[in-house]
Amino acid sequence: MKFNHLSLAFAGALLAQTASAQVLTELRISTAGTDEEYAEIEGTPSASTDGLMFAVVEGDPAGASGGVGNLDVIIDLSGQQFGTDGFFVFGSTAAQGNATFGGEIDFLPAGDNLFENSSGTFYLLSVPDANDRLLLDSMLNMDITSPMGSLTTLLSSTPGVTILDVVAITDGDAGDMFTDGAPVFGPDGPFLPSGIFRPGGCPSDWCSDTFLNFGTDGVTDMGFADPSPGAVNGAAMCTTLPSIGVCGGGSGNIGTQTSCMANPTSLGAPAICTATGSATAADNNVTITASAMPPQQFGFFLNSDTQGFAPNIGTNGDGNLCLGGGVGRFVGPGQILNGGPAGEFSLMIDLTQIPRPSSLASVNAGETWYFQAWFRDINMNGPSSNLTTAVGVTFN
């Protein structure tokens, strides 16, 4: 079941000038009766939604609109505004009519049944150029699984479009497939989960074993969470998985995740690289962090002033190198790090001494630098290595 498709799109490429806080925080796609569906985005309070688009790639071989890998839906969210609380919610008329939370739906794209009740990958995209947004509409029902397999590789030569966040939801059917390394949530027993959420909102990761309530009567079933569009989600004791969306807000995050996707680690989801501090080069105040890695593994950070893509780097390696040109390594004294029990390590870098293949470089205003972490992992063939996502920082 779904509304009139507006189509999907690119995901290919370089950094977009959007607030780093813009991430998915709640998705509700399947409920009892007529689906009260919505998607919630957390962003900068009162900021414009111009350039934001929401897309869905079919994950079910029996999907109604072309089967697995079909580009099902894209919704242009431009022309709207985040609330003063930092939330923006779009949904169905049925969700708008719910007496419990309907007043929190900010934008009604079209009627009921926005999304199919089947497995899928859900994207939040930044598409700042109006012509690019028009081009996306021409790609309705394109099959990205043959031969490409992802939005990133399909449109990697097209600049200006960035994947800000991506998650997948499964009903557990045989043959389900998901794209761009999205963390996969579900099934809920034999069913598609009603929805997924970040407990407590940003900066929490997604609950992977607690889902939203199927009911529409405001009564919470045991073991499920209340839907809360347009408000901070309730806290929950649950196992969590990260997505590439970086909750910014006042946390000091700088830079933007590139569209080069990391492969899942042995834990089942991609590891993430982020940057915090100041994007002013003269401040010399940047810390890079790798998180969601397997615990107690060693690794180090990489850098480049150029993006790239090289899959399966290293002997028995599972990681995608998202850097191009000359790749520098932070392997000096104290720079080879261990993630400890949390699977996370950080490094405060000196912008006047960035290690390059044969020298040291100094970061200047106007330059964009990209950072990524390499770390040890394990796969079915034994010891391996992997890489995080990459983050790009444009300095002023």
Short mmCIF file of C-alpha atoms in Angstrom, two decimals:
data_model
loop_
_atom_site.label_atom_id
_atom_site.label_comp_id
_atom_site.label_asym_id
_atom_site.label_seq_id
_atom_site.Cartn_x
_atom_site.Cartn_y
_atom_site.Cartn_z
CA MET A 1 0.00 0.00 0.00
CA LYS A 2 1.32 3.43 -0.82
CA PHE A 3 0.55 6.87 -2.06
CA ASN A 4 1.20 8.30 -5.50
CA HIS A 5 4.92 7.77 -6.05
CA LEU A 6 6.96 10.91 -6.49
CA SER A 7 10.03 8.83 -7.23
CA LEU A 8 13.55 8.42 -5.91
CA ALA A 9 16.79 9.44 -6.56
CA PHE A 10 20.32 9.92 -6.40
CA ALA A 11 22.47 9.54 -3.57
CA GLY A 12 25.68 10.13 -4.82
CA ALA A 13 28.17 12.33 -3.65
CA LEU A 14 29.71 15.32 -2.17
CA LEU A 15 28.96 17.41 0.85
CA ALA A 16 25.82 19.50 1.02
CA GLN A 17 25.47 22.65 3.07
CA THR A 18 22.86 21.36 5.52
CA ALA A 19 22.73 21.30 9.30
CA SER A 20 24.44 18.19 10.62
CA ALA A 21 21.57 17.75 13.07
CA GLN A 22 19.13 16.68 10.34
CA VAL A 23 18.56 12.96 10.98
CA LEU A 24 15.72 10.47 11.09
CA THR A 25 14.51 9.88 14.65
CA GLU A 26 11.25 7.94 14.26
CA LEU A 27 9.49 5.96 11.49
CA ARG A 28 6.03 4.41 11.73
CA ILE A 29 4.97 2.50 8.61
CA SER A 30 2.49 -0.24 9.57
CA THR A 31 -0.42 -0.08 12.03
CA ALA A 32 -3.72 -1.80 12.72
CA GLY A 33 -6.39 -0.73 10.24
CA THR A 34 -5.65 2.19 7.93
CA ASP A 35 -2.00 2.93 8.38
CA GLU A 36 -1.26 5.98 10.53
CA GLU A 37 2.15 6.47 8.98
CA TYR A 38 4.70 9.19 9.51
CA ALA A 39 8.41 9.97 9.53
CA GLU A 40 10.05 12.27 12.05
CA ILE A 41 13.22 14.26 11.42
CA GLU A 42 15.18 16.13 14.07
CA GLY A 43 17.02 19.23 12.90
CA THR A 44 17.89 22.79 13.73
CA PRO A 45 14.97 24.57 15.45
CA SER A 46 13.01 26.82 13.06
CA ALA A 47 15.30 25.96 10.12
CA SER A 48 13.96 25.57 6.59
CA THR A 49 13.46 22.09 5.14
CA ASP A 50 14.48 23.31 1.68
CA GLY A 51 16.57 20.69 -0.12
CA LEU A 52 15.50 17.75 2.05
CA MET A 53 14.00 14.70 0.36
CA PHE A 54 12.78 11.37 1.76
CA ALA A 55 13.13 8.19 -0.30
CA VAL A 56 12.30 4.49 -0.10
CA VAL A 57 13.91 1.53 -1.89
CA GLU A 58 11.84 -1.67 -2.02
CA GLY A 59 13.37 -4.52 -0.04
CA ASP A 60 10.80 -7.26 -0.65
CA PRO A 61 10.88 -9.51 -3.75
CA ALA A 62 7.07 -9.47 -3.69
CA GLY A 63 6.82 -5.69 -3.43
CA ALA A 64 3.89 -4.09 -5.21
CA SER A 65 5.92 -1.71 -7.33
CA GLY A 66 8.64 -3.71 -9.02
CA GLY A 67 10.16 -5.95 -6.40
CA VAL A 68 13.41 -5.79 -4.50
CA GLY A 69 15.67 -2.86 -5.38
CA ASN A 70 12.95 -0.75 -6.95
CA LEU A 71 13.11 2.98 -6.26
CA ASP A 72 9.61 3.30 -4.83
CA VAL A 73 9.12 6.74 -3.34
CA ILE A 74 10.63 10.16 -2.96
CA ILE A 75 9.01 13.09 -1.20
CA ASP A 76 10.34 16.61 -1.63
CA LEU A 77 10.14 18.25 1.81
CA SER A 78 11.16 21.71 0.58
CA GLY A 79 9.06 24.71 1.52
CA GLN A 80 8.41 23.59 5.09
CA GLN A 81 10.04 24.44 8.42
CA PHE A 82 11.29 22.66 11.52
CA GLY A 83 9.42 23.52 14.68
CA THR A 84 10.88 25.60 17.47
CA ASP A 85 11.55 22.26 19.23
CA GLY A 86 13.67 21.07 16.28
CA PHE A 87 11.24 18.41 14.97
CA PHE A 88 9.62 18.10 11.55
CA VAL A 89 7.03 15.36 10.89
CA PHE A 90 5.32 14.38 7.65
CA GLY A 91 2.66 11.72 7.50
CA SER A 92 -0.67 10.39 6.26
CA THR A 93 -4.08 11.94 6.73
CA ALA A 94 -4.92 8.99 9.00
CA ALA A 95 -2.00 9.93 11.25
CA GLN A 96 -3.10 13.55 11.19
CA GLY A 97 -6.54 12.42 12.33
CA ASN A 98 -5.31 10.44 15.34
CA ALA A 99 -6.61 12.16 18.46
CA THR A 100 -3.57 11.12 20.50
CA PHE A 101 -0.82 12.68 18.35
CA GLY A 102 -2.35 13.91 15.07
CA GLY A 103 -1.69 17.57 15.76
CA GLU A 104 2.03 16.91 15.49
CA ILE A 105 1.94 16.09 11.75
CA ASP A 106 3.45 19.14 10.00
CA PHE A 107 3.12 18.11 6.35
CA LEU A 108 0.73 15.82 4.44
CA PRO A 109 2.39 14.68 1.20
CA ALA A 110 -0.69 12.85 -0.16
CA GLY A 111 -3.48 10.85 1.43
CA ASP A 112 -3.13 7.58 3.31
CA ASN A 113 -0.71 4.66 3.04
CA LEU A 114 2.49 6.53 2.33
CA PHE A 115 4.65 3.42 2.48
CA GLU A 116 4.24 -0.23 1.51
CA ASN A 117 3.80 -2.64 4.41
CA SER A 118 6.88 -4.55 3.35
CA SER A 119 10.61 -4.51 3.83
CA GLY A 120 12.42 -1.42 2.63
CA THR A 121 15.35 0.97 2.97
CA PHE A 122 14.47 4.52 4.06
CA TYR A 123 16.65 7.50 3.16
CA LEU A 124 16.89 11.11 4.25
CA LEU A 125 18.64 12.99 1.44
CA SER A 126 20.03 16.49 1.04
CA VAL A 127 19.38 17.74 -2.50
CA PRO A 128 20.05 21.49 -2.41
CA ASP A 129 19.78 22.10 -6.17
CA ALA A 130 16.23 22.42 -7.56
CA ASN A 131 17.25 20.90 -10.90
CA ASP A 132 18.61 17.86 -9.12
CA ARG A 133 15.29 17.46 -7.31
CA LEU A 134 13.49 17.52 -10.65
CA LEU A 135 15.89 14.95 -12.02
CA LEU A 136 15.07 12.63 -9.15
CA ASP A 137 11.47 12.51 -10.27
CA SER A 138 12.54 11.04 -13.59
CA MET A 139 13.98 7.99 -11.85
CA LEU A 140 10.74 6.48 -10.57
CA ASN A 141 10.78 2.66 -10.54
CA MET A 142 14.43 2.36 -11.51
CA ASP A 143 15.95 -0.95 -10.41
CA ILE A 144 19.21 -0.16 -8.64
CA THR A 145 20.14 -3.79 -7.90
CA SER A 146 21.14 -4.61 -11.45
CA PRO A 147 24.00 -4.10 -11.73
CA MET A 148 24.81 -1.38 -9.20
CA GLY A 149 23.29 -2.44 -5.90
CA SER A 150 23.11 0.93 -4.17
CA LEU A 151 22.18 4.55 -4.63
CA THR A 152 25.74 5.52 -3.80
CA THR A 153 27.34 3.62 -6.67
CA LEU A 154 24.47 4.30 -9.05
CA LEU A 155 24.95 8.05 -8.89
CA SER A 156 28.46 8.47 -7.52
CA SER A 157 29.42 10.73 -10.42
CA THR A 158 26.66 13.25 -9.63
CA PRO A 159 27.71 15.91 -7.11
CA GLY A 160 25.47 17.81 -4.77
CA VAL A 161 23.40 15.01 -3.24
CA THR A 162 24.16 13.61 0.20
CA ILE A 163 22.68 10.75 2.20
CA LEU A 164 22.08 12.27 5.62
CA ASP A 165 20.61 9.12 7.17
CA VAL A 166 19.50 5.65 6.08
CA VAL A 167 17.80 2.75 7.92
CA ALA A 168 16.05 -0.45 6.84
CA ILE A 169 13.05 -2.34 8.23
CA THR A 170 12.36 -6.03 7.49
CA ASP A 171 9.43 -8.41 7.79
CA GLY A 172 11.88 -11.33 7.71
CA ASP A 173 10.80 -12.76 4.35
CA ALA A 174 13.28 -14.84 2.38
CA GLY A 175 15.04 -12.83 -0.29
CA ASP A 176 14.75 -9.44 1.41
CA MET A 177 17.58 -7.10 0.42
CA PHE A 178 18.70 -3.72 1.69
CA THR A 179 20.95 -1.05 0.27
CA ASP A 180 23.85 1.24 1.20
CA GLY A 181 24.82 -0.56 4.40
CA ALA A 182 21.68 0.53 6.24
CA PRO A 183 21.20 -1.02 9.70
CA VAL A 184 18.27 -3.46 9.51
CA PHE A 185 15.52 -3.56 12.16
CA GLY A 186 13.01 -6.36 12.62
CA PRO A 187 11.20 -8.58 12.13
CA ASP A 188 8.78 -8.32 15.04
CA GLY A 189 8.11 -12.02 15.42
CA PRO A 190 6.60 -12.99 12.03
CA PHE A 191 5.59 -9.40 11.25
CA LEU A 192 6.99 -6.15 9.95
CA PRO A 193 7.61 -3.84 12.92
CA SER A 194 5.08 -1.07 13.24
CA GLY A 195 7.94 1.41 13.47
CA ILE A 196 11.36 2.20 14.88
CA PHE A 197 12.70 5.04 17.02
CA ARG A 198 15.71 6.56 18.75
CA PRO A 199 14.97 6.30 22.50
CA GLY A 200 15.24 9.74 24.04
CA GLY A 201 15.83 11.27 20.61
CA CYS A 202 19.27 12.55 19.61
CA PRO A 203 21.98 11.58 20.22
CA SER A 204 20.69 8.07 20.95
CA ASP A 205 21.00 5.20 18.48
CA TRP A 206 17.98 3.18 17.29
CA CYS A 207 16.27 0.52 19.40
CA SER A 208 16.82 -2.79 17.62
CA ASP A 209 14.67 -5.04 19.85
CA THR A 210 11.88 -2.67 20.95
CA PHE A 211 9.48 -1.29 18.36
CA LEU A 212 6.56 1.13 18.19
CA ASN A 213 3.08 0.03 19.18
CA PHE A 214 0.82 -1.33 16.41
CA GLY A 215 -2.33 -0.01 18.06
CA THR A 216 -3.97 3.29 17.23
CA ASP A 217 -5.94 3.80 20.43
CA GLY A 218 -3.22 5.37 22.54
CA VAL A 219 -2.93 2.24 24.71
CA THR A 220 0.60 0.83 24.81
CA ASP A 221 0.96 -2.93 24.49
CA MET A 222 3.47 -4.63 26.76
CA GLY A 223 6.97 -4.51 25.28
CA PHE A 224 6.22 -1.75 22.77
CA ALA A 225 6.82 1.99 22.86
CA ASP A 226 4.32 4.81 22.40
CA PRO A 227 4.50 6.66 19.08
CA SER A 228 5.55 10.26 19.72
CA PRO A 229 5.76 12.27 16.49
CA GLY A 230 7.00 15.81 17.04
CA ALA A 231 8.32 15.10 20.52
CA VAL A 232 11.32 13.46 22.17
CA ASN A 233 10.80 9.71 22.14
CA GLY A 234 10.41 7.97 25.46
CA ALA A 235 13.46 6.35 27.01
CA ALA A 236 13.64 2.58 26.59
CA MET A 237 15.83 -0.23 27.85
CA CYS A 238 16.81 -1.77 24.55
CA THR A 239 19.71 -2.96 22.44
CA THR A 240 20.71 -0.23 20.01
CA LEU A 241 22.23 0.08 16.55
CA PRO A 242 23.61 3.28 14.98
CA SER A 243 22.84 4.69 11.56
CA ILE A 244 25.00 7.14 9.63
CA GLY A 245 22.86 10.08 10.72
CA VAL A 246 24.84 12.28 13.08
CA CYS A 247 22.78 14.11 15.68
CA GLY A 248 24.26 17.59 15.70
CA GLY A 249 22.38 20.25 17.65
CA GLY A 250 24.58 21.68 20.35
CA SER A 251 26.91 18.72 20.58
CA GLY A 252 29.68 20.33 18.54
CA ASN A 253 29.49 18.02 15.54
CA ILE A 254 31.07 19.51 12.43
CA GLY A 255 31.23 18.25 8.90
CA THR A 256 28.91 15.93 7.01
CA GLN A 257 28.85 12.21 6.39
CA THR A 258 29.84 11.44 2.81
CA SER A 259 27.63 9.20 0.69
CA CYS A 260 30.30 6.50 0.51
CA MET A 261 28.75 3.76 2.61
CA ALA A 262 30.58 1.60 5.11
CA ASN A 263 29.96 -2.15 5.14
CA PRO A 264 28.51 -3.77 8.28
CA THR A 265 30.97 -4.96 10.90
CA SER A 266 30.79 -8.34 12.64
CA LEU A 267 28.22 -6.67 14.93
CA GLY A 268 25.83 -6.28 12.00
CA ALA A 269 25.89 -2.51 11.38
CA PRO A 270 28.41 -0.04 9.92
CA ALA A 271 30.91 1.73 12.16
CA ILE A 272 30.70 5.52 12.15
CA CYS A 273 33.30 8.31 11.92
CA THR A 274 32.36 11.78 13.19
CA ALA A 275 34.14 15.08 13.82
CA THR A 276 33.56 17.56 16.62
CA GLY A 277 35.06 20.91 17.60
CA SER A 278 35.46 23.91 15.34
CA ALA A 279 35.44 24.13 11.54
CA THR A 280 37.55 27.30 11.74
CA ALA A 281 41.03 26.21 10.68
CA ALA A 282 42.76 28.83 12.82
CA ASP A 283 41.13 27.44 15.98
CA ASN A 284 43.01 24.13 15.51
CA ASN A 285 40.31 22.34 17.49
CA VAL A 286 39.06 19.14 15.83
CA THR A 287 38.51 15.72 17.37
CA ILE A 288 37.62 12.73 15.20
CA THR A 289 35.80 9.75 16.69
CA ALA A 290 35.19 6.19 15.47
CA SER A 291 32.25 4.40 17.08
CA ALA A 292 30.07 1.26 16.77
CA MET A 293 33.17 -0.90 16.18
CA PRO A 294 33.60 -4.40 17.64
CA PRO A 295 34.97 -4.09 21.20
CA GLN A 296 38.66 -4.25 22.11
CA GLN A 297 39.93 -3.81 18.54
CA PHE A 298 42.87 -1.69 17.41
CA GLY A 299 42.68 0.86 14.63
CA PHE A 300 43.80 4.26 13.39
CA PHE A 301 42.46 7.21 11.42
CA LEU A 302 43.05 8.07 7.76
CA ASN A 303 42.80 11.40 5.97
CA SER A 304 42.68 12.88 2.49
CA ASP A 305 41.66 16.09 0.75
CA THR A 306 39.92 13.97 -1.92
CA GLN A 307 36.99 11.55 -1.87
CA GLY A 308 37.15 8.14 -3.53
CA PHE A 309 35.81 4.61 -3.41
CA ALA A 310 37.75 1.34 -3.23
CA PRO A 311 35.98 -1.79 -1.93
CA ASN A 312 37.30 -4.61 0.25
CA ILE A 313 40.57 -2.97 1.20
CA GLY A 314 43.30 -5.14 2.76
CA THR A 315 43.90 -8.87 3.00
CA ASN A 316 40.56 -10.52 3.73
CA GLY A 317 39.27 -6.98 4.24
CA ASP A 318 35.60 -6.05 4.35
CA GLY A 319 35.92 -2.28 4.35
CA ASN A 320 35.27 0.36 1.70
CA LEU A 321 37.93 3.06 1.45
CA CYS A 322 36.06 6.34 0.95
CA LEU A 323 39.19 8.45 0.43
CA GLY A 324 41.02 9.16 -2.81
CA GLY A 325 44.31 10.66 -3.91
CA GLY A 326 47.13 10.47 -1.42
CA VAL A 327 45.81 8.91 1.80
CA GLY A 328 47.54 9.91 5.03
CA ARG A 329 47.63 7.77 8.18
CA PHE A 330 47.58 8.90 11.81
CA VAL A 331 50.01 6.25 13.07
CA GLY A 332 52.42 8.36 15.14
CA PRO A 333 53.07 7.93 18.87
CA GLY A 334 49.76 7.54 20.71
CA GLN A 335 47.74 7.48 17.48
CA ILE A 336 47.19 3.71 17.12
CA LEU A 337 44.16 3.27 19.34
CA ASN A 338 42.01 0.58 20.95
CA GLY A 339 38.22 0.82 21.04
CA GLY A 340 37.91 -0.79 24.47
CA PRO A 341 34.65 -2.38 25.62
CA ALA A 342 32.54 0.35 23.98
CA GLY A 343 34.13 -0.11 20.54
CA GLU A 344 34.96 3.60 20.28
CA PHE A 345 38.11 5.73 20.11
CA SER A 346 38.88 9.41 19.48
CA LEU A 347 41.87 11.49 18.41
CA MET A 348 42.37 15.25 18.70
CA ILE A 349 44.27 16.16 15.54
CA ASP A 350 46.74 18.98 14.90
CA LEU A 351 45.53 20.85 11.82
CA THR A 352 49.01 22.26 11.28
CA GLN A 353 50.53 18.76 10.98
CA ILE A 354 48.21 16.47 9.03
CA PRO A 355 50.20 13.35 8.04
CA ARG A 356 50.35 12.85 4.28
CA PRO A 357 52.03 9.99 2.36
CA SER A 358 55.41 11.72 2.24
CA SER A 359 55.10 14.92 4.29
CA LEU A 360 52.99 16.92 6.71
CA ALA A 361 50.28 19.34 5.57
CA SER A 362 48.55 22.30 7.15
CA VAL A 363 44.79 22.78 6.79
CA ASN A 364 43.73 26.12 5.31
CA ALA A 365 40.44 27.99 5.19
CA GLY A 366 38.36 26.98 2.19
CA GLU A 367 39.65 23.42 2.08
CA THR A 368 37.61 20.27 2.67
CA TRP A 369 39.30 17.34 4.38
CA TYR A 370 37.91 13.82 4.78
CA PHE A 371 38.51 11.44 7.67
CA GLN A 372 37.86 7.71 8.12
CA ALA A 373 39.02 4.99 10.54
CA TRP A 374 40.47 1.56 9.79
CA PHE A 375 40.06 -1.13 12.46
CA ARG A 376 40.45 -4.86 12.98
CA ASP A 377 37.38 -7.07 12.72
CA ILE A 378 36.49 -10.70 12.02
CA ASN A 379 34.41 -12.38 9.33
CA MET A 380 33.47 -15.96 8.42
CA ASN A 381 36.96 -16.54 7.06
CA GLY A 382 38.71 -15.41 10.22
CA PRO A 383 40.53 -12.20 11.14
CA SER A 384 39.76 -9.30 8.84
CA SER A 385 39.63 -5.51 8.80
CA ASN A 386 36.95 -2.93 8.14
CA LEU A 387 36.50 0.82 7.77
CA THR A 388 34.03 3.31 9.21
CA THR A 389 31.97 5.80 7.29
CA ALA A 390 33.83 8.93 6.20
CA VAL A 391 33.17 12.46 7.40
CA GLY A 392 34.11 15.59 5.47
CA VAL A 393 34.86 18.93 7.10
CA THR A 394 34.92 22.16 5.10
CA PHE A 395 37.08 24.65 6.96
CA ASN A 396 36.65 28.39 7.11
#
